[in-house]
mmCIF file of C-alpha atoms in Angstrom:
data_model
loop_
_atom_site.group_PDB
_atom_site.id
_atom_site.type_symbol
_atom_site.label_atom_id
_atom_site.label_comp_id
_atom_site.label_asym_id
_atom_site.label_seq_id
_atom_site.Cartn_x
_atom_site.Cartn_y
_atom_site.Cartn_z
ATOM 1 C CA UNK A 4 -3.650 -235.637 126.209
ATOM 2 C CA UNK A 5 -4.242 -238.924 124.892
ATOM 3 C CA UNK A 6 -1.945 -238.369 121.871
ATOM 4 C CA UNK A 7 0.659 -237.046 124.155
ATOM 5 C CA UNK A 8 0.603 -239.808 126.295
ATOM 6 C CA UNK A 9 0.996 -242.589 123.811
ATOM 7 C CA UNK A 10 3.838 -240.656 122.054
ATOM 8 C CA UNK A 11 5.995 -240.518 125.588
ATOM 9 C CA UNK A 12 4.849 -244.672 126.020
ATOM 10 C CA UNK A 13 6.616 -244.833 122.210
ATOM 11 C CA UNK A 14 9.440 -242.596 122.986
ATOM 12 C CA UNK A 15 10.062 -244.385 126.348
ATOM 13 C CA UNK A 16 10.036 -248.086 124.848
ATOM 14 C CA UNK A 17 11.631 -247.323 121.481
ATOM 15 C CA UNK A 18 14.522 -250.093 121.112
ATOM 16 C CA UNK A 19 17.580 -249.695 117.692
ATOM 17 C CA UNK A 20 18.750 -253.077 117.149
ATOM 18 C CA UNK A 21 20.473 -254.385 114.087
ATOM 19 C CA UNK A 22 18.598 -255.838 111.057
ATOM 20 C CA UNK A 23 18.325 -260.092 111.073
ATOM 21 C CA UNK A 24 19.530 -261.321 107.731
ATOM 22 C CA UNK A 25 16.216 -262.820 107.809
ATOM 23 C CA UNK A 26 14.669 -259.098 108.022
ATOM 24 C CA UNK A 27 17.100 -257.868 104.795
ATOM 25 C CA UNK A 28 14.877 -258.037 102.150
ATOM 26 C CA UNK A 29 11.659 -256.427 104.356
ATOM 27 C CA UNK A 30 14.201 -253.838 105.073
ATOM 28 C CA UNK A 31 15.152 -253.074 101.381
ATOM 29 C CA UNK A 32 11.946 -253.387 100.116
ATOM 30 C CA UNK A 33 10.493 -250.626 102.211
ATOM 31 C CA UNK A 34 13.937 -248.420 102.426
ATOM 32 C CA UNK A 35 12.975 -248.514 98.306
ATOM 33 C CA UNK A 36 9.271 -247.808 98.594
ATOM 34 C CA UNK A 37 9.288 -244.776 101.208
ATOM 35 C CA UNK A 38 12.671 -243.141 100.863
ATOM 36 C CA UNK A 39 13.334 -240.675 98.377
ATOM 37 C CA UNK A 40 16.594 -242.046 97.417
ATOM 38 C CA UNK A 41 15.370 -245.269 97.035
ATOM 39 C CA UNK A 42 17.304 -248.344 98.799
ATOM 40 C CA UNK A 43 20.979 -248.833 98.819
ATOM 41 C CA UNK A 44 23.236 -251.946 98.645
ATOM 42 C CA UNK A 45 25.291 -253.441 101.335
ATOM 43 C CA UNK A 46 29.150 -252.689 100.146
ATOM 44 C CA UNK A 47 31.880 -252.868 102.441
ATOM 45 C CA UNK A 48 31.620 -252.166 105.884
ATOM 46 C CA UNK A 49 27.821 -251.261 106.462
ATOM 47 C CA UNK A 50 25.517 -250.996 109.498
ATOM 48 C CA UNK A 51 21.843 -251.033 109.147
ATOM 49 C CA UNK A 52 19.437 -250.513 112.232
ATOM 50 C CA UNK A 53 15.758 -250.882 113.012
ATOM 51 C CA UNK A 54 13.853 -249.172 115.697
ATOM 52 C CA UNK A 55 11.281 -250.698 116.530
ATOM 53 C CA UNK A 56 7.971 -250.280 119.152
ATOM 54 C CA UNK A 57 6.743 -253.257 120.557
ATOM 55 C CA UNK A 58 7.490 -255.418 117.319
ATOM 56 C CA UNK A 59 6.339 -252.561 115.323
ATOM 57 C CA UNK A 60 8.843 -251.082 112.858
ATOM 58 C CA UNK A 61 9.290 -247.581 113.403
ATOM 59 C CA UNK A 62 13.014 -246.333 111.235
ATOM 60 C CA UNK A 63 15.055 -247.570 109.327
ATOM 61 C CA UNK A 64 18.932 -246.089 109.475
ATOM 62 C CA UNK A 65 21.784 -247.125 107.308
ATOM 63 C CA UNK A 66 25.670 -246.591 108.052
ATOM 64 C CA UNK A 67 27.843 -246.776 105.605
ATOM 65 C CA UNK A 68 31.459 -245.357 104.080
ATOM 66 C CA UNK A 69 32.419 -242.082 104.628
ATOM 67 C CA UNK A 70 32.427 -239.449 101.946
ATOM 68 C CA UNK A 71 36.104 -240.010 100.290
ATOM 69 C CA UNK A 72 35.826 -236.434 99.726
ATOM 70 C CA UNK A 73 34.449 -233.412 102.071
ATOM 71 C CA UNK A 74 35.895 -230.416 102.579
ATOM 72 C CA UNK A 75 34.102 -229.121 105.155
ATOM 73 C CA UNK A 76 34.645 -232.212 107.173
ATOM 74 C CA UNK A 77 38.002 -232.240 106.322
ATOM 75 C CA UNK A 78 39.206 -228.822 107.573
ATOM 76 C CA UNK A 79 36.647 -229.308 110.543
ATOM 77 C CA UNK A 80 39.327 -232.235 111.659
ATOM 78 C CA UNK A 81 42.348 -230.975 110.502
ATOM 79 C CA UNK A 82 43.952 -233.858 108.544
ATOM 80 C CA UNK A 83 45.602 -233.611 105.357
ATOM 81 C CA UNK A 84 44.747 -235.116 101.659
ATOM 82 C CA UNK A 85 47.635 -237.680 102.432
ATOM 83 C CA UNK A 86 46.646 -239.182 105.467
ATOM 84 C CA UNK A 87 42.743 -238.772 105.278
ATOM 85 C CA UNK A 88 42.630 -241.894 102.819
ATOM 86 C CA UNK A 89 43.579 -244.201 105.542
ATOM 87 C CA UNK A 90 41.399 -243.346 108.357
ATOM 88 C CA UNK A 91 38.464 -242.748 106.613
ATOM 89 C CA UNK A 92 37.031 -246.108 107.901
ATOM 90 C CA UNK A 93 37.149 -244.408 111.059
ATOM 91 C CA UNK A 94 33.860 -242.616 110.000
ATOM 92 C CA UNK A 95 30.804 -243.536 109.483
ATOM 93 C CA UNK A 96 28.211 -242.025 106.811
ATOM 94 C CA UNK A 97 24.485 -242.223 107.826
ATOM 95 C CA UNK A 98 23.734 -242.710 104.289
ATOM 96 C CA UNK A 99 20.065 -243.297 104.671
ATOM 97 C CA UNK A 100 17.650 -242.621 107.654
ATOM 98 C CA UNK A 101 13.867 -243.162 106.842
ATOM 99 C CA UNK A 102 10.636 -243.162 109.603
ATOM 100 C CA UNK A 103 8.135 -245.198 108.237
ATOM 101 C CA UNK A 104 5.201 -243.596 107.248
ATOM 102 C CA UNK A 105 1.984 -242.935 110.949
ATOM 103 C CA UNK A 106 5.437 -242.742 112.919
ATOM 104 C CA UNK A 107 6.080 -238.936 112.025
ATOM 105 C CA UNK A 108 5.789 -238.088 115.431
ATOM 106 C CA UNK A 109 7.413 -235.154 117.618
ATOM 107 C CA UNK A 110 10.859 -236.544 118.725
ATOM 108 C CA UNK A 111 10.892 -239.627 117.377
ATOM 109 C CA UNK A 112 13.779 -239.081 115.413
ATOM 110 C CA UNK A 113 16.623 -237.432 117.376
ATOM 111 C CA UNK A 114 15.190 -240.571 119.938
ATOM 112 C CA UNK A 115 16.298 -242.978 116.833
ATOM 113 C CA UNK A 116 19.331 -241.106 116.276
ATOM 114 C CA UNK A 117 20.210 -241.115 120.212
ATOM 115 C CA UNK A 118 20.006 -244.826 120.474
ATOM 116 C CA UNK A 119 21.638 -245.519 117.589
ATOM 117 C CA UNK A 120 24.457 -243.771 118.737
ATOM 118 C CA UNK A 121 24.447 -245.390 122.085
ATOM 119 C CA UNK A 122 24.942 -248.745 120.813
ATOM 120 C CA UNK A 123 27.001 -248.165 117.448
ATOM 121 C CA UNK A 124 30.546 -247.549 118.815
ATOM 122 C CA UNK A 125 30.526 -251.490 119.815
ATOM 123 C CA UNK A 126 28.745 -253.209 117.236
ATOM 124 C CA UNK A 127 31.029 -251.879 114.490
ATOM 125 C CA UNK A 128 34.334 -252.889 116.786
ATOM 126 C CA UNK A 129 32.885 -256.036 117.179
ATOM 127 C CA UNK A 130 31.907 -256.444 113.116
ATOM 128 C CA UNK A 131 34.531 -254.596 111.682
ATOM 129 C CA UNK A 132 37.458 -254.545 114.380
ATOM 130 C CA UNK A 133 38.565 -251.088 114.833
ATOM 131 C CA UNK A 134 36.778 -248.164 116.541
ATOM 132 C CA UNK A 135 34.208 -245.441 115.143
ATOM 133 C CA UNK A 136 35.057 -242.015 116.020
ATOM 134 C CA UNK A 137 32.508 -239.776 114.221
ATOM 135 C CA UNK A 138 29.301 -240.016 112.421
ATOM 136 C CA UNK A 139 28.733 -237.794 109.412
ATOM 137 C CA UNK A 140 25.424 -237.012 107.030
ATOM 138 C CA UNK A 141 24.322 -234.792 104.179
ATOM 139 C CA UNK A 142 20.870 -233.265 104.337
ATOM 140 C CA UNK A 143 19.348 -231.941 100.835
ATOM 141 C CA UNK A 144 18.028 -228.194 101.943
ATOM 142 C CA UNK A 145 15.721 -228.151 99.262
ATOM 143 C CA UNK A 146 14.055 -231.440 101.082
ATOM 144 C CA UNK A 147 14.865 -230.511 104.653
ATOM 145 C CA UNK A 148 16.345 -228.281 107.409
ATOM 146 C CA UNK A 149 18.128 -230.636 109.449
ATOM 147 C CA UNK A 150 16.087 -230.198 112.409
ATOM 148 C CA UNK A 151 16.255 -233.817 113.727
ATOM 149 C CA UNK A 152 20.280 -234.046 113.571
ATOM 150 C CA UNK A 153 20.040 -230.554 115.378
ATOM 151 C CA UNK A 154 17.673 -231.834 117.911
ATOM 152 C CA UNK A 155 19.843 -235.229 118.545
ATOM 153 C CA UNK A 156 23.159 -232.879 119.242
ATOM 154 C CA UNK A 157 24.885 -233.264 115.637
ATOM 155 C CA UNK A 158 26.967 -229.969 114.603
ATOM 156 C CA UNK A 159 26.547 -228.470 110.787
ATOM 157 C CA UNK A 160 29.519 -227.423 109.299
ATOM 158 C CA UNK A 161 28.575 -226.086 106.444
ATOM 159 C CA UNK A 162 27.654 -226.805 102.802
ATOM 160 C CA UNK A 163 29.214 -229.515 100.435
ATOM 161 C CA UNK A 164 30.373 -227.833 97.308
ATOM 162 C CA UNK A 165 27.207 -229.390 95.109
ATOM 163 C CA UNK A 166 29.445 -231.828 92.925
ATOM 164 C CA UNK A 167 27.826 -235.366 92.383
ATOM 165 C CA UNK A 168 29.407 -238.736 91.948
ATOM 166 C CA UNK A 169 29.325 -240.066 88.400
ATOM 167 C CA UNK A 170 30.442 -243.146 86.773
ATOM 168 C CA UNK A 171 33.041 -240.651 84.955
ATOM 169 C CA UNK A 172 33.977 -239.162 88.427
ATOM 170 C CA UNK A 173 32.389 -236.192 89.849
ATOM 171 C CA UNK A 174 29.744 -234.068 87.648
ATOM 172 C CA UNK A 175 30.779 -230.430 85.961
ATOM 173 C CA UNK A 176 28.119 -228.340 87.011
ATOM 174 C CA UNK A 177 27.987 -227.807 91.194
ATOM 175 C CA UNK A 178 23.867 -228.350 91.212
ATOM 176 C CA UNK A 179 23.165 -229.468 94.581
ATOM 177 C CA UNK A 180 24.888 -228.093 97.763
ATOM 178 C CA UNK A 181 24.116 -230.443 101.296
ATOM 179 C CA UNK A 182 23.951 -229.468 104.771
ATOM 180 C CA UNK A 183 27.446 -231.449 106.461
ATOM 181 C CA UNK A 184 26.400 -232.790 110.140
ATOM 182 C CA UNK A 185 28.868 -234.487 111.919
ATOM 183 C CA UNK A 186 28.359 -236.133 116.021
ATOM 184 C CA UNK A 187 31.242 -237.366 117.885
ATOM 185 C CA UNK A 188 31.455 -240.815 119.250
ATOM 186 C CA UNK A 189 34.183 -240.304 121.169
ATOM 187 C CA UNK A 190 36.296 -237.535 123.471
ATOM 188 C CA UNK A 191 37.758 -234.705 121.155
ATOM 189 C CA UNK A 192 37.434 -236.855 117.521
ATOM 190 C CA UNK A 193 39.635 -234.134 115.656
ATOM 191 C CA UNK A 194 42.522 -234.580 117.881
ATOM 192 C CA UNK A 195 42.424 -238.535 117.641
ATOM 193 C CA UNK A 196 41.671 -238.679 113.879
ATOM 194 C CA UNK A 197 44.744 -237.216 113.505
ATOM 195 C CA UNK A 198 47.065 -238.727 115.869
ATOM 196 C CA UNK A 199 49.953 -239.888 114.180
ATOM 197 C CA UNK A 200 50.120 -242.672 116.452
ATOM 198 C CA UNK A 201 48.509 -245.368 113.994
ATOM 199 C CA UNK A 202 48.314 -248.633 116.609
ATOM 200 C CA UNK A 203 46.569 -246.433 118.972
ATOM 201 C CA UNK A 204 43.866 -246.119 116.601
ATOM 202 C CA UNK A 205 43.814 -250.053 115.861
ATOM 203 C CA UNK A 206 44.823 -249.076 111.787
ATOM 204 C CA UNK A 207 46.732 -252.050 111.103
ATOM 205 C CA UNK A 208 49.727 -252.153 107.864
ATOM 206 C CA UNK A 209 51.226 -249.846 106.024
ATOM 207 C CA UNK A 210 49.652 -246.011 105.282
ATOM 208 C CA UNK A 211 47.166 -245.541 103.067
ATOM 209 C CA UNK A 212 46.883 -242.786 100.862
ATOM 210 C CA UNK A 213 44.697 -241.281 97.906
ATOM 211 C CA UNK A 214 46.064 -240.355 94.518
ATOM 212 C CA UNK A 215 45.338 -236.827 93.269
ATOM 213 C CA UNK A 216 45.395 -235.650 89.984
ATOM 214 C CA UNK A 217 49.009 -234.637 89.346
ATOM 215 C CA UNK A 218 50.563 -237.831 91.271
ATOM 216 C CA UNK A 219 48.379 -240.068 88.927
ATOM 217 C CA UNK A 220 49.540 -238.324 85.804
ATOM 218 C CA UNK A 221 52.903 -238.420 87.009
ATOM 219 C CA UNK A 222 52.800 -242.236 87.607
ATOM 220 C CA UNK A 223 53.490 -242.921 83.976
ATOM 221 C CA UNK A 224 56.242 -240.720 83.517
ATOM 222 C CA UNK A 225 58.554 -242.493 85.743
ATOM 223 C CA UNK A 226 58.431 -245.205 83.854
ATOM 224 C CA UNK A 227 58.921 -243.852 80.478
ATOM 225 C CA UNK A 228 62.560 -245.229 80.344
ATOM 226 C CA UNK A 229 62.052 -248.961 81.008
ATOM 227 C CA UNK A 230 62.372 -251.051 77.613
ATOM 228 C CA UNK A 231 59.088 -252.710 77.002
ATOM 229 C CA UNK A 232 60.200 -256.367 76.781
ATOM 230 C CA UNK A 233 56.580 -257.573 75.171
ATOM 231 C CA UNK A 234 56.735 -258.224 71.160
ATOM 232 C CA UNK A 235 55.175 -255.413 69.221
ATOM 233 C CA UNK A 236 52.487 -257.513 68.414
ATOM 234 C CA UNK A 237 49.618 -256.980 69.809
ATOM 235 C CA UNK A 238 50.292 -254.449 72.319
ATOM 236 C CA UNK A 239 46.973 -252.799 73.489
ATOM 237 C CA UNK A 240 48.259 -250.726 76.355
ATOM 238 C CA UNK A 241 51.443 -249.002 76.509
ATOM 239 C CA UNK A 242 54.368 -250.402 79.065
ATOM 240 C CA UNK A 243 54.411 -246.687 81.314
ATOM 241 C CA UNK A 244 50.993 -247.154 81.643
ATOM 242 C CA UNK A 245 50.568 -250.634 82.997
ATOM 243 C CA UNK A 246 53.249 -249.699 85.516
ATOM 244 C CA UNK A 247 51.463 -246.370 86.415
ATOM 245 C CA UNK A 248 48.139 -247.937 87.158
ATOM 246 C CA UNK A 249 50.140 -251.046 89.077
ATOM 247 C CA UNK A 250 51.948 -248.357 91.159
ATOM 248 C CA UNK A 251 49.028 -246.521 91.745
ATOM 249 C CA UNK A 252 46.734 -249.406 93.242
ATOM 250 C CA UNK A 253 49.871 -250.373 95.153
ATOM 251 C CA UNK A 254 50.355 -246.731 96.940
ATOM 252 C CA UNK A 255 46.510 -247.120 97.741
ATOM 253 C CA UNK A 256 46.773 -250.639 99.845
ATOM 254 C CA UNK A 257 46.306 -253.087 97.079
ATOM 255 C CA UNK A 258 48.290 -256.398 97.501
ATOM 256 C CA UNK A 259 48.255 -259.284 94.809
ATOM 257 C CA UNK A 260 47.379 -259.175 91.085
ATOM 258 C CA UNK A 261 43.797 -259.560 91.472
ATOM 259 C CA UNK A 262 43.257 -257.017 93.797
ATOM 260 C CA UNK A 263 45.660 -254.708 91.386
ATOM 261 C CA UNK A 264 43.483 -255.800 88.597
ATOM 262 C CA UNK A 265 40.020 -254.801 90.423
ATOM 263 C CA UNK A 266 41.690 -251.305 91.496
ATOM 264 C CA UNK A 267 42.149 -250.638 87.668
ATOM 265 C CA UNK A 268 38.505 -252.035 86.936
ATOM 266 C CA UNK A 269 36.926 -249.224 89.193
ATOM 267 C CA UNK A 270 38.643 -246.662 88.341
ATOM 268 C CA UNK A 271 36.504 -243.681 86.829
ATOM 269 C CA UNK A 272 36.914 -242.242 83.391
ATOM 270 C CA UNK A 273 38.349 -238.819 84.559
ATOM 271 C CA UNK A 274 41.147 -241.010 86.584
ATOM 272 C CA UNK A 275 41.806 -243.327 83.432
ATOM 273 C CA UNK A 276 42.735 -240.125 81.293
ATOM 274 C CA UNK A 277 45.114 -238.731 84.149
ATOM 275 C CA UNK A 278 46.818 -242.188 83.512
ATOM 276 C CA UNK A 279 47.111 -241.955 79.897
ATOM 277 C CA UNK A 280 45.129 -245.498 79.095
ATOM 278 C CA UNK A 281 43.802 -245.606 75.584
ATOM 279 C CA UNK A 282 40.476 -244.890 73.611
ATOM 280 C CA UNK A 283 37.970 -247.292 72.695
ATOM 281 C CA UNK A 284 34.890 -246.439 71.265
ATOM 282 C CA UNK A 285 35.104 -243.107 73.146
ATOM 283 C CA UNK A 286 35.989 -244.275 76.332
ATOM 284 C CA UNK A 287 38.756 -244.984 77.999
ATOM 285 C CA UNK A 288 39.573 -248.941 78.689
ATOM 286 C CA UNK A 289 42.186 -249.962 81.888
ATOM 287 C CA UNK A 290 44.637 -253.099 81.409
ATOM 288 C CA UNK A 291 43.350 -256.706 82.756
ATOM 289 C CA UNK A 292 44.878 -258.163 85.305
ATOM 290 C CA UNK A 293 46.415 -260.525 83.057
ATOM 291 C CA UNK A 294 48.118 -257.842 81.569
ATOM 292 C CA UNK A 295 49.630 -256.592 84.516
ATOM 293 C CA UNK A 296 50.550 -259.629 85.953
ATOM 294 C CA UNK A 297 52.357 -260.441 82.220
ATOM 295 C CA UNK A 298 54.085 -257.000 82.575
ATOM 296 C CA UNK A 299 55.396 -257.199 86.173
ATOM 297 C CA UNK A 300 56.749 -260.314 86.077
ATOM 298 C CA UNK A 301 58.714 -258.994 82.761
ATOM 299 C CA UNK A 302 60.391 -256.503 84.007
ATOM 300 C CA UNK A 303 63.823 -256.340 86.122
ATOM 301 C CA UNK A 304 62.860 -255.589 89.779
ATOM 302 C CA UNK A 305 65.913 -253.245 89.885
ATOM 303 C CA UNK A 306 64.642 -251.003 87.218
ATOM 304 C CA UNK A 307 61.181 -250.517 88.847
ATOM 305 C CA UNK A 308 62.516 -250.061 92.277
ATOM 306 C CA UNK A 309 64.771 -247.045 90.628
ATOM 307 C CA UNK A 310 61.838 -245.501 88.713
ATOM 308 C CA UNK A 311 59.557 -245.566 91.956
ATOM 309 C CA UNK A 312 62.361 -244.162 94.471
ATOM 310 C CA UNK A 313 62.425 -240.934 91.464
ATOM 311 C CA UNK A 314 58.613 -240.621 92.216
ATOM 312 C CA UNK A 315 58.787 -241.213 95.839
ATOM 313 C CA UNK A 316 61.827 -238.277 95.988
ATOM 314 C CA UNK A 317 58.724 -235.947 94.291
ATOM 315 C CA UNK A 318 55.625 -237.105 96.081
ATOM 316 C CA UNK A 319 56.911 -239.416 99.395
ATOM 317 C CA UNK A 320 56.174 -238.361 102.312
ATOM 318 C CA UNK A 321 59.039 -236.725 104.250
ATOM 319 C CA UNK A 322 60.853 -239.277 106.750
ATOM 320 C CA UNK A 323 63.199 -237.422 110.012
ATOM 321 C CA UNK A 324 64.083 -241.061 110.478
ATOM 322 C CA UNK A 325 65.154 -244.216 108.574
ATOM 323 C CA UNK A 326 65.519 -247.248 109.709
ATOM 324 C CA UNK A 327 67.772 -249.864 108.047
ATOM 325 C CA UNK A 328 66.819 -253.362 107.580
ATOM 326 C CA UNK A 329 68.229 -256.539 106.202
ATOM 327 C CA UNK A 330 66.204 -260.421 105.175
ATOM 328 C CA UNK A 331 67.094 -263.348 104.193
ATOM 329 C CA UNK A 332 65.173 -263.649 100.598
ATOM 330 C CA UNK A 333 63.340 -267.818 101.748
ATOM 331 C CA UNK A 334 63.606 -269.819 98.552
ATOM 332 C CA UNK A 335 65.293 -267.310 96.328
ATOM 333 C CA UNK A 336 68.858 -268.114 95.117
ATOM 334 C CA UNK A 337 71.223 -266.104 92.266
ATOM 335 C CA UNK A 338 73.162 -267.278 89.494
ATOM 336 C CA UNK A 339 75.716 -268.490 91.918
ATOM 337 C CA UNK A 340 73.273 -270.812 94.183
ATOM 338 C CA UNK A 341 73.734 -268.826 97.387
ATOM 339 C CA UNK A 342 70.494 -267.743 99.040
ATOM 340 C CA UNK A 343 69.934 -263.641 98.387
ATOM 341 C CA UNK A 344 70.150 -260.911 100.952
ATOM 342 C CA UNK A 345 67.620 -258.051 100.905
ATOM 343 C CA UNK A 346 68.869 -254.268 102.794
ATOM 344 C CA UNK A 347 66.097 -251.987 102.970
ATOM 345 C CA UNK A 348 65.618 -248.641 103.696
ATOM 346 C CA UNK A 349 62.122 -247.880 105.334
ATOM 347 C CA UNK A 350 60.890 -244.158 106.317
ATOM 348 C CA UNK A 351 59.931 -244.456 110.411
ATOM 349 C CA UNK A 352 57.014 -242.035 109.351
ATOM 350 C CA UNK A 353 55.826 -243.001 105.886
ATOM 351 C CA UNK A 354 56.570 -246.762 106.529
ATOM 352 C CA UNK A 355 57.601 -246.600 102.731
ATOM 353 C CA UNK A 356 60.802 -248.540 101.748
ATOM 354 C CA UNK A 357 62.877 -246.088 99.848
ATOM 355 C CA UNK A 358 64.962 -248.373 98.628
ATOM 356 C CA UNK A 359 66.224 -251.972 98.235
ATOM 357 C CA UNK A 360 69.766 -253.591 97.705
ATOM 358 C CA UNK A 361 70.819 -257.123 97.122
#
């Protein structure tokens, strides 16, 4: 009776609360001694939570990316491989959930899991500024059972199909199948994840998308036909491919050289051979940013614009209206001193400018 009695005190006066900077390292160092996955670095838009029972630390719980790729999840909503990429930060992975070691206790976990999600929905509007719709997580059966998710209200899906991230891209072999759980934040997720109404769901620029494996090889090609205007000297990285890889990280949100230039940096090895980059000591090596930048600025903007409108007729996303639009180009004059005149054609739907005249 005892027992039961100071469990229902702990259950009743359990408090989630976001970890202090000050409290990072504590958090780390115990995520890395207790969990079998060992600790896991804050990288773009992460959450981390501690429960706690008067002062005493009871979980730990870690938020982070979604899976970029589920399928499960992904028929479960209903969205597309085209317009997943660009609401994925509307989901939330809990990439790591640990109870600290004389608090394995009936219930305390779905109770972690319940707060959490009480509280979560506003704290990542107010860090991140845009909403979270639905929580996901990946449960090893050969570990566990999923009982707690099942107990705090999560649904299972079904089973990942076992491949694991490598630093080449996904492994060969499917090894390791997980238990999907997903839990709604939010009124009917599936139908607002895939609204088409972007403002309503706070996304902000143009569509994102992801690049699969043909539209990366493809990339190159449409570029085969531009004159490389570099000297043949020292030429590390052919001209289709610097163009590829720059219209790639482009397509996927990337604005300015560096940010180009870091897009190229992470991609995987299995994504640098789709692009056709060269061998180096058995792997395959990405042009610098420098490069890029060298390439770009080389090349006649007409040209590019013509070899991107015969990929976009391939791979674009179809457009029922188009919308015609013309700028004033500030500071850029032609050969006759007279300030230049942009008309654009940009898809309603796609937002993508099909094409450009002077």
């Amino acid at each position: 009776m005892e027992s039961a009695k100071i469990v229902g005190e702990a259950l009743s006066e359990l408090q989630v609360r976001p970890v202090e900077r000050s409290e990072e390292e504590r958090y780390q160092e115990q995520m890395a001694r207790h969990h079998y996955l060992g600790d896991l670095a804050k990288i773009g838009e992460t959450f981390w939570y501690v429960a706690t029972w008067r002062e005493q630390w009871v979980a730990q719980l870690s938020l982070s990316a979604a899976a970029l790729k589920c399928a499960v999840r992904d028929r479960w909503i209903g969205w597309d491989f085209r317009s997943q990429y660009g609401r994925l930060k509307l989901i939330a992975n809990n990439s790591r959930f640990l109870i600290l070691p004389h608090w394995h206790r009936p219930n305390i976990g779905s109770r972690v899991l319940s707060l959490t999600e009480r509280r979560v929905v506003a704290d990542w509007q107010a860090r991140f500024g845009h909403p979270l719709l639905l929580l996901e997580t990946f449960v090893d059966p050969r570990r566990f059972h999923g009982g707690v998710y099942r107990a705090a209200n999560w649904i299972e899906l079904g089973l990942t199909q076992g491949y694991r991230r490598t630093r080449e891209g996904y492994s060969d072999v499917a090894d390791a199948p997980k238990r999907v759980f997903v839990r709604a934040l939010c009124r009917d997720p599936r139908a607002r994840l895939t609204d088409p109404n972007r403002e309503r769901l706070q996304l902000t620029g143009a569509p994102k998308i992801m690049l699969n494996a043909e539209q990366m090889r493809s990339l190159p090609q449409c570029f085969t036909r531009i004159a490389d205007p570099r000297r043949p000297q020292g030429r590390r990285h052919r001209l289709p491919v610097v163009l590829g890889i720059a219209a790639g990280a482009s397509l996927c949100g990337m604005r300015g050289y560096k940010a180009i230039g870091g897009w190229a940096k992470a991609l995987g090895q299995k994504a640098r051979e789709r692009f056709g980059c060269r061998r180096e000591n058995g792997r395959y090596v990405v042009p610098s940013e420098f490069v890029i930048r060298d390439c770009l600025i080389r090349i006649e903007p007409g040209a590019l614009d013509g070899a991107l409108n015969a990929w976009n007729q391939v791979w674009g996303m179809h457009d029922d209206v188009l919308a015609i639009d013309g700028k004033t180009m500030k500071n850029a004059l032609d050969e006759a001193g007279h300030q230049t005149h942009i008309m654009s054609v940009v898809g309603h739907d796609s937002k993508s400018c099909h094409t450009q005249k002077k």
